[in-house]
Short mmCIF file of C-alpha atoms and ligand atoms in Angstrom, two decimals:
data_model
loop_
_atom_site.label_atom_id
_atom_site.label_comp_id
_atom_site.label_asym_id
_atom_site.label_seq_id
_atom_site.Cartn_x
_atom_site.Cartn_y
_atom_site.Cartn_z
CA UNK A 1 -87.35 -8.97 -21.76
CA UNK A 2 -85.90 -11.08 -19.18
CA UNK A 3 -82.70 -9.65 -18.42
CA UNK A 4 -79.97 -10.93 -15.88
CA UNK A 5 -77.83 -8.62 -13.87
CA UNK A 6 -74.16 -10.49 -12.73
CA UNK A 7 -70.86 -9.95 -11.73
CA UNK A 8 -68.31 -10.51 -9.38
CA UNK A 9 -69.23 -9.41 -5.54
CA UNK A 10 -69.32 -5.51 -4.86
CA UNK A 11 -68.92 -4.18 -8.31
CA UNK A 12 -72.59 -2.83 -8.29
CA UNK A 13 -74.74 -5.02 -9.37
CA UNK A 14 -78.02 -4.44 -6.65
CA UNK A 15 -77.71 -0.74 -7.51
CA UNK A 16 -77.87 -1.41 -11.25
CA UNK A 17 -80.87 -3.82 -10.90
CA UNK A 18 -82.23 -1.08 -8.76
CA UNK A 19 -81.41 2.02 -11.24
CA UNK A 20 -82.34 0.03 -14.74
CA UNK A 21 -85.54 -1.19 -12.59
CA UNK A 22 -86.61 2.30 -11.88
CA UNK A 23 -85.94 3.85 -15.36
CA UNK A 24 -87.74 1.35 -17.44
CA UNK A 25 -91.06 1.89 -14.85
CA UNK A 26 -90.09 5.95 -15.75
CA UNK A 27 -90.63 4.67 -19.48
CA UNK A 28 -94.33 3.03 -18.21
CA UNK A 29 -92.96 -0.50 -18.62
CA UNK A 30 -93.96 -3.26 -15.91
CA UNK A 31 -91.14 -4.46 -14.33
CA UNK A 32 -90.71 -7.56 -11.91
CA UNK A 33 -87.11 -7.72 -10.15
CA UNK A 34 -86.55 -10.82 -8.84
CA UNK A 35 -83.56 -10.60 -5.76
CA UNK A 36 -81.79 -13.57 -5.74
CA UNK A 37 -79.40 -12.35 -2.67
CA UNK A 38 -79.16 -15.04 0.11
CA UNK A 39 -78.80 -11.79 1.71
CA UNK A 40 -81.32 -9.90 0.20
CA UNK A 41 -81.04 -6.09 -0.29
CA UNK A 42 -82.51 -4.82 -3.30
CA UNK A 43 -85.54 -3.80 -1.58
CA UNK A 44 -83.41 -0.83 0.14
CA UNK A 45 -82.18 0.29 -3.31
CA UNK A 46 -85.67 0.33 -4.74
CA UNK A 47 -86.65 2.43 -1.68
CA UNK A 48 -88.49 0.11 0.30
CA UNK A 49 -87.71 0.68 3.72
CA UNK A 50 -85.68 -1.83 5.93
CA UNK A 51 -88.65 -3.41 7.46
CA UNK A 52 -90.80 -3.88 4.62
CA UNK A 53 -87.44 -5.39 3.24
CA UNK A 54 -86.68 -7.57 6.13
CA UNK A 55 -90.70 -8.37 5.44
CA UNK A 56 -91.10 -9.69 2.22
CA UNK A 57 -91.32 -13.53 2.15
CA UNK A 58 -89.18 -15.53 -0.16
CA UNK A 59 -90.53 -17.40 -3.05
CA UNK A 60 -91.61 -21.11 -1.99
CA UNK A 61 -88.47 -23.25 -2.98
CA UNK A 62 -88.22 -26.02 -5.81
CA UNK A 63 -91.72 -25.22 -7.13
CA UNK A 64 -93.21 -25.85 -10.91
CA UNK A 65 -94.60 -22.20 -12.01
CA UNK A 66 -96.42 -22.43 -15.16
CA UNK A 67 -100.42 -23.41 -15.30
CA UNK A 68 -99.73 -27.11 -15.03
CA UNK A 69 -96.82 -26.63 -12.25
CA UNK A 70 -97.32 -25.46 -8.41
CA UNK A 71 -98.57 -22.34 -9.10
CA UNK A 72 -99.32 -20.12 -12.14
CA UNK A 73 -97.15 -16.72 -12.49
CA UNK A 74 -99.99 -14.64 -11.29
CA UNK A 75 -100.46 -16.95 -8.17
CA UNK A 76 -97.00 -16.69 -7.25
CA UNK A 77 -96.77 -12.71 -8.05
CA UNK A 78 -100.00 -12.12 -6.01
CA UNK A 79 -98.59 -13.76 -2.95
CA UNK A 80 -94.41 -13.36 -3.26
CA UNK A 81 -94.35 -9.93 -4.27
CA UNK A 82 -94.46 -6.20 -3.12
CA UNK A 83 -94.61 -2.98 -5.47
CA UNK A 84 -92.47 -0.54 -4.42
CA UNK A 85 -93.14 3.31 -3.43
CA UNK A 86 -92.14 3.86 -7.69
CA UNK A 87 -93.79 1.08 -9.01
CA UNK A 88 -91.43 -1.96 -9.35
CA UNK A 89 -92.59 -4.99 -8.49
CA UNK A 90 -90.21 -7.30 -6.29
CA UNK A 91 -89.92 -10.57 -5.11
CA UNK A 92 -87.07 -12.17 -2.87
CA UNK A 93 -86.26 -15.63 -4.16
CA UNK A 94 -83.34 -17.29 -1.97
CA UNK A 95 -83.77 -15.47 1.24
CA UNK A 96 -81.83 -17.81 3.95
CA UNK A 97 -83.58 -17.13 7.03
CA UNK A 98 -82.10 -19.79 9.10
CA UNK A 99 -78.64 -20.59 10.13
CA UNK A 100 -77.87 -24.56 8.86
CA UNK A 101 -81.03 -24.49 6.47
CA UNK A 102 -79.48 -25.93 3.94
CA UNK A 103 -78.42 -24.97 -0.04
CA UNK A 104 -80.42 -22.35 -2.12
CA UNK A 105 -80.51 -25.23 -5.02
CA UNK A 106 -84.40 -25.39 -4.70
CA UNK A 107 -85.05 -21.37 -4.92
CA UNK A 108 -82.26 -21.55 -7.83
CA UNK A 109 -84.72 -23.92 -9.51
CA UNK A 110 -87.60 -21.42 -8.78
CA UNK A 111 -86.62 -19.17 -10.35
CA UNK A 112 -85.31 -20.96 -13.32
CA UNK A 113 -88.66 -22.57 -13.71
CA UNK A 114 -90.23 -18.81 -13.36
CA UNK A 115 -88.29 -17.31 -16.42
CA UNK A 116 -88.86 -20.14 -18.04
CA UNK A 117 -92.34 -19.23 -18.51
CA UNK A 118 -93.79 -16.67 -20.87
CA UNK A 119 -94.40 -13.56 -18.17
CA UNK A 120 -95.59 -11.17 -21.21
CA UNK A 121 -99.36 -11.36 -19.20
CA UNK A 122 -97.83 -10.12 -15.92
CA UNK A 123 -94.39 -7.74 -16.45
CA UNK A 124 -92.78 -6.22 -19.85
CA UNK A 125 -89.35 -6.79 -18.08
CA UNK A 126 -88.06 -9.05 -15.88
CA UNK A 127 -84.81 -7.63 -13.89
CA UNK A 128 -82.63 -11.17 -11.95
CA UNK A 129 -80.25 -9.50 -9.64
CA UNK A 130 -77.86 -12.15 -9.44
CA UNK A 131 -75.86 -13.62 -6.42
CA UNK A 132 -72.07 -12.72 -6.64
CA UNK A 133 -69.98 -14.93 -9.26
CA UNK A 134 -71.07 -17.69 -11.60
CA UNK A 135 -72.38 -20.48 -10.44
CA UNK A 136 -75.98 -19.37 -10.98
CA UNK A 137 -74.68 -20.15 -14.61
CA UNK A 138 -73.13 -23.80 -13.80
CA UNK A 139 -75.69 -25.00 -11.48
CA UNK A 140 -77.39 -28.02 -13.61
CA UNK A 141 -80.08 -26.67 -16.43
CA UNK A 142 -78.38 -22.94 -14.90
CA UNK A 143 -80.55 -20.38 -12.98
CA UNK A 144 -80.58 -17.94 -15.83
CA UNK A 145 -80.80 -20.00 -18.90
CA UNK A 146 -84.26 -18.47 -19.86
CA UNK A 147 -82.31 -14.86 -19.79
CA UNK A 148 -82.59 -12.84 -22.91
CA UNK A 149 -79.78 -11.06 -22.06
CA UNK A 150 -77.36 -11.25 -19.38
CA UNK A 151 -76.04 -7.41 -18.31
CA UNK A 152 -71.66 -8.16 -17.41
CA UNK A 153 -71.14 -5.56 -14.41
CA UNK A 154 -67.45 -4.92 -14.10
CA UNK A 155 -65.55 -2.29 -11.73
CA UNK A 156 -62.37 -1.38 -13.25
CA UNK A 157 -59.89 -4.14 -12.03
CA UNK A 158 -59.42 -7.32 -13.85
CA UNK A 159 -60.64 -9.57 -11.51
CA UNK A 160 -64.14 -8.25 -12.51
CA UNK A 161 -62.93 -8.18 -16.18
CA UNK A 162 -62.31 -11.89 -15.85
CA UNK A 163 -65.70 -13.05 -14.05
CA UNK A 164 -67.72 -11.58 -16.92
CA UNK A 165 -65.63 -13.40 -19.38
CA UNK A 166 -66.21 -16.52 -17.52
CA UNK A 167 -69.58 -15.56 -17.90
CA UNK A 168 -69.77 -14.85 -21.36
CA UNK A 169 -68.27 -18.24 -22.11
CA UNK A 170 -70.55 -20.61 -19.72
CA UNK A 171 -73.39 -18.12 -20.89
CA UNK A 172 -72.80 -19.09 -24.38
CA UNK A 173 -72.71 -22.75 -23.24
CA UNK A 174 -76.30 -22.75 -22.18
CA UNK A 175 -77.23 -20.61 -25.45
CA UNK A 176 -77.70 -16.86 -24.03
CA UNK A 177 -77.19 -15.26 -26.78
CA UNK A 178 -76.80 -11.45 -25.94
CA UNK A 179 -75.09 -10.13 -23.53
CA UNK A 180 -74.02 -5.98 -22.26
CA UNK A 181 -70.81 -5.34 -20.53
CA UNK A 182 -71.32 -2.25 -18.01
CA UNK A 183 -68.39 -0.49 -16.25
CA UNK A 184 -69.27 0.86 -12.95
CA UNK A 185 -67.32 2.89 -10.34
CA UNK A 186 -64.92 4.26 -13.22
CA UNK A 187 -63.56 7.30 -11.71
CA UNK A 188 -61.26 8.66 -13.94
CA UNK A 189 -60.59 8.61 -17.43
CA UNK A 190 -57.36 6.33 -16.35
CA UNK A 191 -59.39 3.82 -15.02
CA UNK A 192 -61.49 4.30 -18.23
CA UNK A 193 -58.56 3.83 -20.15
CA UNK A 194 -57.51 0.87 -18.24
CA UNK A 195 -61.54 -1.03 -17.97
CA UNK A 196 -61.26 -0.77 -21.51
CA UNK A 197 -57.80 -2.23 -22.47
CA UNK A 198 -58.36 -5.22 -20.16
CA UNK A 199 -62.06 -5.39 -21.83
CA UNK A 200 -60.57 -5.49 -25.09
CA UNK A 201 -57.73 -8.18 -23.87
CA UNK A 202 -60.42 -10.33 -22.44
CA UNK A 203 -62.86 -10.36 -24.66
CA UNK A 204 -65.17 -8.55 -23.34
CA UNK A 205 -67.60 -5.65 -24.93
CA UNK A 206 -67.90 -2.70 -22.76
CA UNK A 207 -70.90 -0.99 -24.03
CA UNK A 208 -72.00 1.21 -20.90
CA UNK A 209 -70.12 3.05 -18.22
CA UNK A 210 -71.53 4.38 -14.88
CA UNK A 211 -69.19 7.21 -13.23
CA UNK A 212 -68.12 6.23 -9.78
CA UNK A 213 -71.12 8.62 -8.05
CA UNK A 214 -70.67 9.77 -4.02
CA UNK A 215 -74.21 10.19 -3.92
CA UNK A 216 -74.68 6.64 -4.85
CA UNK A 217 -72.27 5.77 -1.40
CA UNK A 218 -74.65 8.34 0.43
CA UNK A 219 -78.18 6.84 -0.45
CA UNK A 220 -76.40 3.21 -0.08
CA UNK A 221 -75.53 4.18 3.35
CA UNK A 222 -78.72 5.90 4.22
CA UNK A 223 -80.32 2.27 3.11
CA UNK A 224 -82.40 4.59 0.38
CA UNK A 225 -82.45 4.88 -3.14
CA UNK A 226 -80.66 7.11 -5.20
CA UNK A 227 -83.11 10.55 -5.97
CA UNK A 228 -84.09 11.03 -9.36
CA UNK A 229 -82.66 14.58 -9.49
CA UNK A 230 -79.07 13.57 -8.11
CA UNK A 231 -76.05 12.14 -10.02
CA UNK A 232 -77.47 13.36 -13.65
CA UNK A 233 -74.26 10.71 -15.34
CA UNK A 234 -75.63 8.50 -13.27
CA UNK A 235 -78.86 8.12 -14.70
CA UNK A 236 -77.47 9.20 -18.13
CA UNK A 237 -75.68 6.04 -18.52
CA UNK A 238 -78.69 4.06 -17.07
CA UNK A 239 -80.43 5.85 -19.92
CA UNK A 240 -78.16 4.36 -22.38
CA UNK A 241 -78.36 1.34 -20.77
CA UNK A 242 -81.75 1.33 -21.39
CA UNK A 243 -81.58 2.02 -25.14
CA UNK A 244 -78.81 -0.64 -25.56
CA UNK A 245 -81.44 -3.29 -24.14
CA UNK A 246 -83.94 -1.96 -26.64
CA UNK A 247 -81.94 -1.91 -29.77
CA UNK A 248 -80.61 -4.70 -29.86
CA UNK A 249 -83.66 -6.39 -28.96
CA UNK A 250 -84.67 -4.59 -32.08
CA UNK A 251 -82.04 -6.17 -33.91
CA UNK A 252 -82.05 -9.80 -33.02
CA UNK A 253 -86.24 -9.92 -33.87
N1 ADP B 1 -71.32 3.96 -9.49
C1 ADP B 1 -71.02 3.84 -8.20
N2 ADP B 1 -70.30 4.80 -7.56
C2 ADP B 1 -69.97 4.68 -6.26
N3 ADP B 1 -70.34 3.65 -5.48
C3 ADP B 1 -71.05 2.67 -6.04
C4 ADP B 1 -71.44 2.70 -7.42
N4 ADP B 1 -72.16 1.58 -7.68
C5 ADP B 1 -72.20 0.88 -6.53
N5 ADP B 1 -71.54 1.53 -5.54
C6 ADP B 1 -71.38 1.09 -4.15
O1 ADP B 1 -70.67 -0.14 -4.13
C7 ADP B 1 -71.16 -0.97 -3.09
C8 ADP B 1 -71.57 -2.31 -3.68
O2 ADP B 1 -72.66 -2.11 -4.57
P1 ADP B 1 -73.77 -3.21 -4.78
O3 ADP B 1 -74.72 -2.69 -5.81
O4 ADP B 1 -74.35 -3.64 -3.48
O5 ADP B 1 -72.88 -4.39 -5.40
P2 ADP B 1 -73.24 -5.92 -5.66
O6 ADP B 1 -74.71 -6.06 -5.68
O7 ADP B 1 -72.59 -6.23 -6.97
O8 ADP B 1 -72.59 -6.69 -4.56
C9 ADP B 1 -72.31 -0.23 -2.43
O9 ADP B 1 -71.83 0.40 -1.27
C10 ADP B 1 -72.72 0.80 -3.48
O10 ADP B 1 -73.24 1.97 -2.91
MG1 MG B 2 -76.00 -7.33 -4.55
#
C-alpha cells in the first residue's frame, strides 16, 4: 500500500510516519519510507542516529524510475536507501543541501514517478512523509497522486482541521480515493470533544486518535525514537491505525 502521511506543520506527522513505519515491520511487512522534508528528519525518529541521518544522500532529482526510465526501483533502492537499526527502509527525497539551489520541483517529480510504479517486488508498504501543507497535492500531475491512501494528521485546533479538508478536497481532485483522519496531541477529553466537533463541521472523518505522549517530547528531544515498551496508548492507537489501513483496503478490493 502506498500510503501518504500530511498535514499542516508540527501536528506530528514525522513521528507518525516513524511509529506506523515501525509497527507494520513489527507485523513482518517491508516497508520503504520515503522523507520528503527539505529538512529531513525522519531518520532520527526511525532511530538512525544524527550522522547516519545527516548521511544519507537524497534521491537524484527529476528522474524516470520504472525499467524503461533512469533507473529501475531496485537500482534506485540499492543506492538511495538505508535500513534502519528495526528494519525500515528509508530514503531522503528533497534534501536541500545548498543555500540558493533552487525549487524541490524535480525531487517532487521523483518521487511521483517512484509511486507511480508497481513497488510490490521491493516493499509491501510504502510510507511518504509529506512536507508541511498542500502543495505536494497542487503541484502539476501532484506528488502523491499514486497514493492509495492519504493519512489527514490533525492536532486539535482548527487550523489543522481545515488543512486536511483542503486536502481531502484537492485529494479527491486528483482521484485519491481513501483517505484516514488521525488526531494527535489530544490531551484531554475537551480537546477530544472539541477535534471532533470541528471534524464533524468540516467534513472531516476522524478515525484515529494519538494521546498527547511526554515521552514522545523526550525521545524527540533526545533525537531517538520512541521505545517500544513506553507510551502503551501510544502505540495502541498506531495499532488501530494499522488495522484501519488494512480493512479498508479489505473493503475497497
Ligand atoms: N502525540 C504526541 N504527543 C506529544 N508530542 C508530540 C506528539 N506527536 C508529535 N509530538 C511532538 O510535536 C513536534 C512536531 O512533531 P513532528 O512529528 O516533527 O511534526 P511534523 O512532522 O508534522 O512537522 C515534535 O516535537 C514531536 O515530538
Ligand atoms: Mg516532519
Amino acid at each position: 500500500m502506498k500510503i501518504g502521511i500530511v498535514g499542516k506543520g508540527g501536528v506530528g506527522k514525522t513521528t507518525t510516519s516513524s511509529l506506523l513505519a515501525r509497527a507494520l515491520v513489527e507485523r513482518g511487512r517491508r516497508v520503504l519510507a520515503v522523507d520528503t522534508d527539505s529538512n529531513p528528519n525522519l531518520g532520527l525518529s526511525l532511530g538512525l542516529g544524527v550522522a547516519a541521518t545527516e548521511a544519507l544522500p537524497a534521491i537524484p532529482r527529476s528522474i524516470v524510475v520504472g525499467q524503461r526510465g533512469d533507473m529501475t526501483v531496485a537500482e534506485l533502492m540499492g543506492d538511495f536507501s538505508v535500513v534502519t537499526p528495526e528494519g525500515v527502509t528509508l530514503m531522503s527525497a528533497l534534501r536541500v543541501d545548498e543555500a540558493a539551489a533552487g525549487c524541490t520541483c524535480g525531487g517532487h517529480a521523483s518521487v511521483r514517478s517512484l509511486l507511480g510504479q508497481a513497488l510490490e517486488s521491493e516493499t509491501d508498504d510504502t510510507i511518504v512523509d509529506m512536507e508541511a501543507g498542500i502543495e505536494h497535492l497542487s503541484r502539476s500531475g501532484g506528488t502523491l497522486a499514486h497514493a492509495d491512501v492519504l493519512v489527514l494528521i490533525m492536532e486539535p485546533s482548527r487550523k489543522a482541521v481545515i488543512t486536511a479538508q483542503r486536502t481531502i478536497g484537492l485529494a479527491t481532485e486528483l482521484g485519491i480515493k481513501r483517505w484516514i483522519g488521525v488526531g494527535n496531541k489530544v490531551d484531554s477529553s475537551e480537546a477530544r470533544t472539541a477535534l471532533e466537533e470541528m471534524c464533524l463541521e468540516h467534513g472531516v472523518p476522524l478515525d484515529v486518535v494519538i494521546p498527547s505522549e511526554p515521552a514522545l517530547v523526550a525521545a524527540d528531544l533526545r533525537g531517538e525514537p520512541l521505545d517500544q515498551t513506553d507510551a502503551p496508548q501510544v502505540w495502541a492507537a498506531i495499532e488501530s491505525l494499522v488495522d484501519s489501513l488494512a480493512l479498508e483496503a479489505v473493503a475497497t478490493v
